[in-house]
Coordinates of C-alpha atoms in Angstrom, one line a residue:
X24 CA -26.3 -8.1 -8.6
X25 CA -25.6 -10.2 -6.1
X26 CA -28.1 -10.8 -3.0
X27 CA -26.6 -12.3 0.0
X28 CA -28.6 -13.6 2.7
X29 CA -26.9 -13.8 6.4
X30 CA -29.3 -13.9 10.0
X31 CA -27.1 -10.7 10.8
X32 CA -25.7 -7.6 8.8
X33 CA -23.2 -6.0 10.2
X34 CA -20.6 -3.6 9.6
X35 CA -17.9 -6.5 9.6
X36 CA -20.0 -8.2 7.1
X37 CA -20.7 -5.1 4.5
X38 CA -17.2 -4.3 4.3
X39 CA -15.7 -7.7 3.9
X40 CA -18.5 -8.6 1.1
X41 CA -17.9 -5.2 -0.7
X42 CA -14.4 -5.2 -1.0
X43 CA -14.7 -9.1 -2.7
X44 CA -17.2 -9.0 -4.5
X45 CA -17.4 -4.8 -5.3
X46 CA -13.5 -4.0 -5.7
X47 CA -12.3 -7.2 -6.8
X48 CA -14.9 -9.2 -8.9
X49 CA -16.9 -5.9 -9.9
X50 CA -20.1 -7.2 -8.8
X51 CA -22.5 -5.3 -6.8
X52 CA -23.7 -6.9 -3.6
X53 CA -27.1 -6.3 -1.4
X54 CA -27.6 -8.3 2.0
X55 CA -31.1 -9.6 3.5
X56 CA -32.1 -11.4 6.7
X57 CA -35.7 -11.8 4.9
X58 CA -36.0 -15.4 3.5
X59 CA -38.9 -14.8 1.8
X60 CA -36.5 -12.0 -0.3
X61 CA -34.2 -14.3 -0.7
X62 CA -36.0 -16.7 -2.2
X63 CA -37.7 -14.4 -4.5
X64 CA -34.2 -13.3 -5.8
X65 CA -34.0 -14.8 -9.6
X66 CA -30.1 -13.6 -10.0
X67 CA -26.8 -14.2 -8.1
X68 CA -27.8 -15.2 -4.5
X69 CA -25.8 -17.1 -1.8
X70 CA -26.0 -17.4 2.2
X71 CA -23.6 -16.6 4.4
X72 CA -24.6 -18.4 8.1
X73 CA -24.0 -21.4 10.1
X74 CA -26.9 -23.9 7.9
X75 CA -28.2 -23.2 4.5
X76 CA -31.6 -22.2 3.7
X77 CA -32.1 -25.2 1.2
X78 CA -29.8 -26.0 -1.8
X79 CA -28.7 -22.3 -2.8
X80 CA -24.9 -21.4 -3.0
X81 CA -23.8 -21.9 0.8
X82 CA -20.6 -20.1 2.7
X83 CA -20.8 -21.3 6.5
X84 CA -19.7 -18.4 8.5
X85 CA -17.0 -18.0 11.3
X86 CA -18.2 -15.9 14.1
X87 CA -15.5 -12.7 13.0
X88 CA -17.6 -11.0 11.0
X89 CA -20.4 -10.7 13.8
X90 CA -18.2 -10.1 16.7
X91 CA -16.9 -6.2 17.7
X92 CA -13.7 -5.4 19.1
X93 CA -10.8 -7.7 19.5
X94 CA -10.6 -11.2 20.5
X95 CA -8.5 -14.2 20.6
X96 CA -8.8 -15.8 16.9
X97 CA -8.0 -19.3 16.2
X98 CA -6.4 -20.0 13.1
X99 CA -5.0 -22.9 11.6
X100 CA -4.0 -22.3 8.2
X101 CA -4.1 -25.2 5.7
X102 CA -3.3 -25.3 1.6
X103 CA -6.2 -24.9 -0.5
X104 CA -4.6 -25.5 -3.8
X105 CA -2.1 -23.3 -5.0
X106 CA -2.9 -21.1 -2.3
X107 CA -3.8 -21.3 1.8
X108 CA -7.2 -21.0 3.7
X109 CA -8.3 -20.1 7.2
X110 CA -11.1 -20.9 9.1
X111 CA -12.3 -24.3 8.0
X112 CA -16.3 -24.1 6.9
X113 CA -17.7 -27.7 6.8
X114 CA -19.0 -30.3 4.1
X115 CA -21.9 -28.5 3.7
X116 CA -20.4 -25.7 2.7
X117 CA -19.3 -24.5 -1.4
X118 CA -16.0 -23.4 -0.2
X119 CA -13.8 -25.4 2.5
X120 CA -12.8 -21.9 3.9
X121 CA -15.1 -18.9 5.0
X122 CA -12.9 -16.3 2.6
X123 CA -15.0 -13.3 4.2
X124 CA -13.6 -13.8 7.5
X125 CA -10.5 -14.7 6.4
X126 CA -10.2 -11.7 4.2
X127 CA -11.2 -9.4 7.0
X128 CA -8.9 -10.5 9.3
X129 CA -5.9 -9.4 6.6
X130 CA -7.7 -6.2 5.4
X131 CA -8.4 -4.9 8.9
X132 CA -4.9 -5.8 10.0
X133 CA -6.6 -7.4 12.7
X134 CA -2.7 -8.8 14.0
X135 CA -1.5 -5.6 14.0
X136 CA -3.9 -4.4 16.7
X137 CA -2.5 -7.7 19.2
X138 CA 0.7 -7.8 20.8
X139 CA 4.0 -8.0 19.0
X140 CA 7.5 -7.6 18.7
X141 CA 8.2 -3.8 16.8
X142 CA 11.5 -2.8 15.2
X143 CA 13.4 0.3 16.5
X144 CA 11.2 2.9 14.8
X145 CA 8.2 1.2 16.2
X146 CA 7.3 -0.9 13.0
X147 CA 4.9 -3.7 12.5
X148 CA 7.7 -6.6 10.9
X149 CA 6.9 -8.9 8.2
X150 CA 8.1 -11.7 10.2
X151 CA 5.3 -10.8 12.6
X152 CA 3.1 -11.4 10.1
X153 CA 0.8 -14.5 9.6
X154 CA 1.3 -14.6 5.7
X155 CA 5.2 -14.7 6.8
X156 CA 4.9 -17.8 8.8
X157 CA 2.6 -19.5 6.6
X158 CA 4.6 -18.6 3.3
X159 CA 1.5 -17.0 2.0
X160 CA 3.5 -13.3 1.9
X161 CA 3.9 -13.6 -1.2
X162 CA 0.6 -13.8 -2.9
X163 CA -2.7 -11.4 -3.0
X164 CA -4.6 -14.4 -1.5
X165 CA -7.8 -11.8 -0.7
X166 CA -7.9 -11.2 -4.4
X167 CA -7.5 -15.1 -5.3
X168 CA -9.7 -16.3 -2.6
X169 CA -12.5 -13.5 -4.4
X170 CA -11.7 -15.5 -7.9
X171 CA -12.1 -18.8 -6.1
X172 CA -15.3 -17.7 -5.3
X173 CA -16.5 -16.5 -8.7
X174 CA -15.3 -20.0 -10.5
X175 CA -18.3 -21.2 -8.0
X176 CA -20.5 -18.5 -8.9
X177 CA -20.2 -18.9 -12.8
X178 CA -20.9 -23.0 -12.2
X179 CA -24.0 -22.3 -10.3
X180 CA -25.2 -19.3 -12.4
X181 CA -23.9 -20.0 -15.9
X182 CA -25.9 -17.8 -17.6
X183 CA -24.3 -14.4 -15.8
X184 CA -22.0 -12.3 -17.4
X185 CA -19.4 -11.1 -15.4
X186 CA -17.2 -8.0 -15.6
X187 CA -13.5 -8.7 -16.1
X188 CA -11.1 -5.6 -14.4
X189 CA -7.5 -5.1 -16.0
X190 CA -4.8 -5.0 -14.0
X191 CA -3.0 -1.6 -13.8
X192 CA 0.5 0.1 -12.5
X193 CA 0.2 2.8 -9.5
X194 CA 3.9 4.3 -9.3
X195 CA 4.9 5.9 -6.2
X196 CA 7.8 8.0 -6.2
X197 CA 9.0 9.5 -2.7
X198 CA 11.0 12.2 -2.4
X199 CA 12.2 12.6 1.3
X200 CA 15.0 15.0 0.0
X201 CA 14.7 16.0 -3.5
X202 CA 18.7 17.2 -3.0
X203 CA 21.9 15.9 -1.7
X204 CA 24.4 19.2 -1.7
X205 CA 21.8 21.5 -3.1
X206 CA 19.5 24.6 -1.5
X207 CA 20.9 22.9 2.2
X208 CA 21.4 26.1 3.5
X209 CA 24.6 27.8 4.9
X210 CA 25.1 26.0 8.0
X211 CA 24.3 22.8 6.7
X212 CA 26.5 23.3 3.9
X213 CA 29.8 23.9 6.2
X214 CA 28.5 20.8 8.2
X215 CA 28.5 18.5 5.6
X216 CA 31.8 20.0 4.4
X217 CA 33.5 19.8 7.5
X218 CA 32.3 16.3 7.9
X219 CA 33.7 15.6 4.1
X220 CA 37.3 16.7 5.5
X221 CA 37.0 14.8 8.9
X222 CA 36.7 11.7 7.1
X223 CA 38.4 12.5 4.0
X224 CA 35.9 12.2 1.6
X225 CA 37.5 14.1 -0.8
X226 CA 36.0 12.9 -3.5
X227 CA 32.6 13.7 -1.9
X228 CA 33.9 16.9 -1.1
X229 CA 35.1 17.7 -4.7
X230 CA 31.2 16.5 -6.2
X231 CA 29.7 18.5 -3.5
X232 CA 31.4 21.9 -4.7
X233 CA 31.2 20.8 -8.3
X234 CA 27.4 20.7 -7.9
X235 CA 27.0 24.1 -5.7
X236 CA 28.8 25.8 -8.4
X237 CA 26.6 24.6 -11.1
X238 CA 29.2 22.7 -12.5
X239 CA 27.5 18.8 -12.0
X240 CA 23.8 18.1 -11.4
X241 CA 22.8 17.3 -8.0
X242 CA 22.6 13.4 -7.5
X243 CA 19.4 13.4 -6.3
X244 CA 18.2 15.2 -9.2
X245 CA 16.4 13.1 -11.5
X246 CA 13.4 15.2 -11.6
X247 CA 13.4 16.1 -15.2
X248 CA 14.3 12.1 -15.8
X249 CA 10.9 11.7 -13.8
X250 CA 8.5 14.1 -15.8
X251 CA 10.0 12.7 -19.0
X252 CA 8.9 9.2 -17.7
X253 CA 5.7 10.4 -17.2
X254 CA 5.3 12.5 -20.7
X255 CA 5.5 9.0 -22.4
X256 CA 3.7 6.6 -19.9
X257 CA -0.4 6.1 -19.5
X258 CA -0.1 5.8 -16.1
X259 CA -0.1 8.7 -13.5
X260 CA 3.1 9.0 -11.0
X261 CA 2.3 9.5 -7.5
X262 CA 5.1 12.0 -6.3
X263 CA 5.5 12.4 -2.4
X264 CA 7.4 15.6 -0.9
X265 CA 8.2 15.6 2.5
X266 CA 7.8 19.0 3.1
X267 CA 8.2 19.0 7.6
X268 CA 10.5 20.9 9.6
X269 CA 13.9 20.3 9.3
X270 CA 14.2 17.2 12.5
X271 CA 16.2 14.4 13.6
X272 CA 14.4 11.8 10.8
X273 CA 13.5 14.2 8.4
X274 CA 16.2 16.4 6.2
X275 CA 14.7 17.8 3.3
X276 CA 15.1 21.3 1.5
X277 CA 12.8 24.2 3.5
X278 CA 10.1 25.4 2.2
X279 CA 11.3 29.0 2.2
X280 CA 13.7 28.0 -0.6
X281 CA 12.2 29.4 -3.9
X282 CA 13.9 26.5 -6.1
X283 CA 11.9 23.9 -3.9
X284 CA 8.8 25.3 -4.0
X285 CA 9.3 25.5 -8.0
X286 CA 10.2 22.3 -8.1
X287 CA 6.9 21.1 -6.5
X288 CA 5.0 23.1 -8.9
X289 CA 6.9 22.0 -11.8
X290 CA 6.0 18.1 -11.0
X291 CA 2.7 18.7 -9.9
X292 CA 2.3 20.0 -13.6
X293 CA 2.4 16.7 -15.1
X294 CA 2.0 14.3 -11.8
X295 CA -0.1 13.2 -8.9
X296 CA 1.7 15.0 -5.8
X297 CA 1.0 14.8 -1.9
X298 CA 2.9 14.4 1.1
X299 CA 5.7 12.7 2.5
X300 CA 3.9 13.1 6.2
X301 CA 7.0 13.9 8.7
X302 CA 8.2 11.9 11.4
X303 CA 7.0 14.0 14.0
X304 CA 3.0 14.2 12.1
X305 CA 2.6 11.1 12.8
X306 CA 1.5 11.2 16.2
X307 CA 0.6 15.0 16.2
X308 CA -2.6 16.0 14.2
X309 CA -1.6 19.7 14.5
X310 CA 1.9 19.0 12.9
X311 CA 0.2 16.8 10.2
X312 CA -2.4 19.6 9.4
X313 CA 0.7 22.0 8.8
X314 CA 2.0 20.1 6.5
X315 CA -1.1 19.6 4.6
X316 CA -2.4 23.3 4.8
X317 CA 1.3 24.3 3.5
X318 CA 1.3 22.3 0.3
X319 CA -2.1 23.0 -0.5
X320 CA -0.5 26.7 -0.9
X321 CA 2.0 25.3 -2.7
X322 CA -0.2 23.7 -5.4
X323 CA -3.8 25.4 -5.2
X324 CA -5.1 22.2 -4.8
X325 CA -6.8 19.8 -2.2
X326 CA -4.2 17.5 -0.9
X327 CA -5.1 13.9 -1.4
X328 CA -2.3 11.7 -1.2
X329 CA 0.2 10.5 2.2
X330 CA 2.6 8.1 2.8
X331 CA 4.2 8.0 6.2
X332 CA 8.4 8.7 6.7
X333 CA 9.9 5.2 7.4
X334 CA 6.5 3.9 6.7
X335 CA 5.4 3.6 10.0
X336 CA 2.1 3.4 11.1
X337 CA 0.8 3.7 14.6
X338 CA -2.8 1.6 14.3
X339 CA -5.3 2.9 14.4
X340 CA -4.5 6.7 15.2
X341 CA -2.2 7.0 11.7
X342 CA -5.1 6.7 9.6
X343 CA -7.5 8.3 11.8
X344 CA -5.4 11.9 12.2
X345 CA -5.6 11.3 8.2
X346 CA -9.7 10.8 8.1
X347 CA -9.9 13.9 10.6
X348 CA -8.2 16.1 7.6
X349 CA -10.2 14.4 5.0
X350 CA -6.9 13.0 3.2
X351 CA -8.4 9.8 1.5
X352 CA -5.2 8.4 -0.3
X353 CA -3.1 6.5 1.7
X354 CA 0.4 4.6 0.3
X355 CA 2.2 3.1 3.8
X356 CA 0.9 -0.2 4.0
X357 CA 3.8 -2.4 3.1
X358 CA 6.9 -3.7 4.3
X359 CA 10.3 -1.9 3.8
X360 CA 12.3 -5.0 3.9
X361 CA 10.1 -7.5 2.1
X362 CA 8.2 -8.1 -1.4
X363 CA 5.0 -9.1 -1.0
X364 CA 1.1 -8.6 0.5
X365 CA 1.0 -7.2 3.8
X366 CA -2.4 -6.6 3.6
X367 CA -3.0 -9.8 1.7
X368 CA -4.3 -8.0 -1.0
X369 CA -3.1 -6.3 -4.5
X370 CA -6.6 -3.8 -4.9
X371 CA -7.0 -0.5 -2.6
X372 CA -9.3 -1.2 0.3
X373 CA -11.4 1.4 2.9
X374 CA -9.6 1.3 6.2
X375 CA -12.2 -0.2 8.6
X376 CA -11.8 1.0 12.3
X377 CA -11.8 -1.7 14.7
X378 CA -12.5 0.1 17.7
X379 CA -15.2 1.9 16.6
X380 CA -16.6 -0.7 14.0
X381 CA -16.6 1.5 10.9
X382 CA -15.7 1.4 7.5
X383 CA -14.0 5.1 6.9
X384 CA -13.4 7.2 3.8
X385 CA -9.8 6.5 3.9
X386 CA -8.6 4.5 0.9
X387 CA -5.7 2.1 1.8
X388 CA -3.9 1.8 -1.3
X389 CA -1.0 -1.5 -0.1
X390 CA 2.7 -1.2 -1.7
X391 CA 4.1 -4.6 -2.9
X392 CA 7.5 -3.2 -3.5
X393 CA 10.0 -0.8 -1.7
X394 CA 13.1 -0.2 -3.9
X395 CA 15.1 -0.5 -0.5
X396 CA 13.9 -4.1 -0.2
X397 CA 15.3 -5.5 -3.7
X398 CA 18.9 -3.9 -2.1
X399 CA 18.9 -7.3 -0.3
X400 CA 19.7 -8.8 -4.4
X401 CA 22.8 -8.2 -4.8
X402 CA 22.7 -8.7 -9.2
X403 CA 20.0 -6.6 -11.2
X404 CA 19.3 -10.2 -12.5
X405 CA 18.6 -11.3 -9.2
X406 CA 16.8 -7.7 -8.6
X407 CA 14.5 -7.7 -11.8
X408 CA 13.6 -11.8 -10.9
X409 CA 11.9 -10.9 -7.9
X410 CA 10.4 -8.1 -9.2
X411 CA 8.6 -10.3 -12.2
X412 CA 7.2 -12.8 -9.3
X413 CA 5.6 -9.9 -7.9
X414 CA 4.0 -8.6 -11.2
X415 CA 3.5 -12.1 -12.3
X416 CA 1.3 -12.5 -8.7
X417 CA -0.7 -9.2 -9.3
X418 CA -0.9 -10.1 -13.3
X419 CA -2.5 -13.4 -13.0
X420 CA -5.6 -11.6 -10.3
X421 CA -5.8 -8.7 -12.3
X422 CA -5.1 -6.1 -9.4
X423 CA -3.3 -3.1 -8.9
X424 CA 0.7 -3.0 -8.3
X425 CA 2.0 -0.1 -6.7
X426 CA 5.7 0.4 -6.3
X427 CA 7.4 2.9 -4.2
X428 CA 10.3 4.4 -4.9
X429 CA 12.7 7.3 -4.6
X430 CA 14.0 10.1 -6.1
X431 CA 17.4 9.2 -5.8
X432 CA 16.8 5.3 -6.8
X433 CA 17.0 7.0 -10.4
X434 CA 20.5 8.6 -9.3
X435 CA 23.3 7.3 -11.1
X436 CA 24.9 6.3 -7.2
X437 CA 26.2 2.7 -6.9
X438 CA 24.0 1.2 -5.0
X439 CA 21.0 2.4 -7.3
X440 CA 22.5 0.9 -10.8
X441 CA 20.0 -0.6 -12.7
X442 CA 16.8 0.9 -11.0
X443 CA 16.0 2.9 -13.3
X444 CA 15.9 -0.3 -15.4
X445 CA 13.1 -1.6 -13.2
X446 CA 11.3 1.2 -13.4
X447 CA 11.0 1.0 -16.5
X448 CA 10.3 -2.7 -16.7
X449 CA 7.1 -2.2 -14.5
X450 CA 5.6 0.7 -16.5
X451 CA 6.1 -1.5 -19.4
X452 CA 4.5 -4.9 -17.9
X453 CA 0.8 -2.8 -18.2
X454 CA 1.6 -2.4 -22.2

C-alpha cells in the first residue's frame, strides 16, 4: 500500500492518484494530511505538495489538482526521455514533471471543455489536441509516466514486491447496419433500386437482387465469420447494434424485422453486445433510454455497453445522459481519423465530471484504432505497419488495446481487403 501525504485531498487528487497507481501499477493508494501518520508509515510513502516533509519520496505539486472548475492552464511541454512531460516540478523534486496533474489534465479531457475548432458533425479533432501538436499522440504517456514513477518507487523501496498486469485485447465490433440489400424494407428496396438504374450501377443492381433472392450473402454479412472468430479466441468481442429509428445518420434494419432481432440474439449467445447509441440519443436522454430499454428486451439482459454514431461526444452531457441510465461501459473516446491516445492513456479510466468535481461510475474505455483511419494506408503492408506501432506502444506499458471496427470491414468489398487480416493479427499479438 501506498500512503501519500498532500496538505489537501481532493477529489482531483483521489482520482488522478487512483487511476496511476490503482489501474495502472496495481498498487493501492491511501492519502493523509497527518504528518505524524505519515511518518509512522513503514511501507510505500511519498508527498505530494509544494516542500517535502524531510527526505521521503517527493512529487512537488501544480496547483490542478486543488483547483475546481476550469481555468487557463499553462503548459509547456518538454522531452523527458523517450517520452514528454508537463508542468515542470523543481530540483527538489524525484520527478522533473508533476505526472498527477499532467495525467489529469489528459484523462479529464480538460481541452476538450475550452474553446476549439469542431468538424462538421461537431467533433473534437485530433489536430486540436495537445498530444497532436506535441507529437506525443502516439503514445499512452499516462501509463508510461505511471512506470516512470514506479522505477523511482522500486529504488527507494527495494524490498517491495510489485504486481505486474498483462496486457490484454478489447475488440470492438460495430455494427451500424448489419445489412446492405437485406430486410431494408419495401420502399427502401425500390429506392436503392431506382438509384442503382439512375446511375447505372448495374452491377450493384444485379448483386443486390442476387442477394434478396437468396442467391449471394449479403455483403455486410460476416456475422457467422464473427462468432467463429470468437469460438476460437480468449478474448470477449464487444458487438454494438445500432438499434434507433430509421434517421438522416442512422440506417439500420428495424427492429420489427424478426431476422434482426435473431440476429442480435444469436451474437449475444457467444459475445459481449450493447448499443450503437443513435444520432439523435445523443443529446436526448428520452431517445437514449429507448434504445436501451428496447435491447434489454431483446437480450434479457442489463445493457452495459455504448459507443456513440460518428463517435461524437458532446462533453460533458454524453456521458452524463449515460451515468443517469446507469450504462457504465463506454467505447467513443478516440479519433476516427487518427491512431493513437486521445486520452493519453491505453487502460479504462472513471469519467470525472469537471463541473461538478466528481469521479462517476462511468468507465471510459479509449479506442486506439478505427478501421476507417488505417483507410488513409493505401497497401495492407503500410496498413498492418501502423497497426504494430500501436500494439507495440500498448505492449511495452502493459495496457489494454481496444480496436473498433465494423461489420462490413470483414466484407469481402474493396476497400476492406486485408482487414480481416488485421483482425486477426491483433487477436493473435495477446498469444
Amino acid at each position: 500500500m501506498l500512503l501519500v501525504y498532500t496538505h489537501k485531498i481532493t477529489p482531483r487528487v483521489t482520482y488522478t492518484f487512483k487511476h496511476i497507481c490503482k489501474r495502472i501499477l496495481g498498487i493501492e493508494v491511501v492519502f493523509t494530511s497527518k504528518v505524524e501518520d505519515f511518518i509512522a508509515h513503514d511501507s510505500l510513502k511519498m508527498s505530494y505538495a509544494k516542500q517535502p516533509l524531510s527526505n521521503e519520496l517527493f512529487v512537488r505539486s501544480n496547483d490542478l489538482l486543488f483547483d475546481s472548475g476550469l481555468s487557463d492552464v499553462e503548459i509547456n511541454v518538454q522531452t523527458w526521455g523517450q517520452t514528454k512531460g508537463f508542468f515542470a516540478t523543481s530540483e527538489r523534486s524525484d520527478l522533473p514533471f508533476d505526472i498527477f496533474a499532467a495525467s489529469f489534465y489528459l484523462l479529464s479531457r480538460y481541452e476538450e471543455y475550452l474553446p476549439h475548432v469542431k468538424d462538421d458533425y461537431g467533433r473534437f479533432l485530433a489536430s486540436e489536441s495537445l498530444a497532436y501538436h506535441h507529437k506525443f499522440l502516439n503514445q499512452p504517456v499516462v501509463d508510461i509516466w505511471a512506470y516512470k514513477l514506479k522505477d523511482v518507487l522500486q529504488e527507494r523501496f527495494p524490498n517491495y514486491n510489485f504486481p505486474q498486469r498483462k496486457y490484454t485485447v478489447q475488440p470492438v465490433i460495430d455494427v451500424p447496419m448489419a445489412y446492405y440489400y437485406k430486410n431494408k424494407g419495401f420502399l427502401r428496396t425500390i429506392g436503392g433500386t431506382l438509384n442503382d438504374l439512375r446511375r447505372l450501377k448495374l452491377k450493384q443492381l444485379y448483386e443486390r437482387y442476387t442477394v434478396l433472392m437468396g442467391f449471394k450473402r449479403d455483403p455486410y454479412d460476416t456475422f457467422k465469420w464473427i462468432v467463429r472468430k470468437q469460438k476460437s479466441s480468449k478474448v470477449k468481442f464487444i458487438v454494438l447494434f445500432l438499434i434507433g429509428d430509421y434517421s438522416t445518420y442512422d440506417k439500420n434494419i428495424s427492429t420489427t424485422k424478426k431476422d434482426f432481432i435473431t440476429l442480435i440474439k444469436s451474437v449475444a449467445d457467444y459475445c459481449s453486445v450493447g448499443i450503437k447509441a443513435s444520432y439523435f440519443s445523443l443529446s436526448d436522454l428520452k431517445v437514449l433510454k429507448k434504445e436501451k430499454l428496447k435491447m434489454e428486451a431483446i437480450t434479457h439482459v442489463d445493457l452495459n455497453a455504448v459507443r456513440h454514431s460518428f463517435s461524437k461526444l458532446n462533453l460533458p452531457l454524453s456521458y452524463r445522459n449515460l451515468v443517469e441510465l446507469e450504462i457504465n461501459q463506454d467505447f467513443t473516446m478516440g479519433y476516427i481519423d487518427t491512431l493513437g491516445f486521445r486520452a493519453g492513456t491505453c487502460t479504462p479510466f472513471q469519467f470525472y465530471d469537471l463541473d461538478y468535481e466528481v469521479q462517476t461510475p462511468l468507465q471510459i474505455n479509449p479506442y486506439h484504432c478505427l478501421d476507417f483511419a488505417l483507410l488513409k494506408y493505401h497497401s495492407l503492408l503500410d496498413k498492418t505497419e501502423h497497426l504494430q506501432k500501436v500494439i507495440k506502444a500498448v505492449k511495452a506499458v502493459n495496457g489494454t488495446f481496444t480496436p473498433v471496427f465494423h461489420n462490413y470491414s470483414f466484407s469481402d468489398l474493396e476497400r476492406w481487403k486485408g482487414f480481416r487480416t488485421l483482425f486477426n493479427l491483433i487477436l493473435e499479438s495477446e498469444e
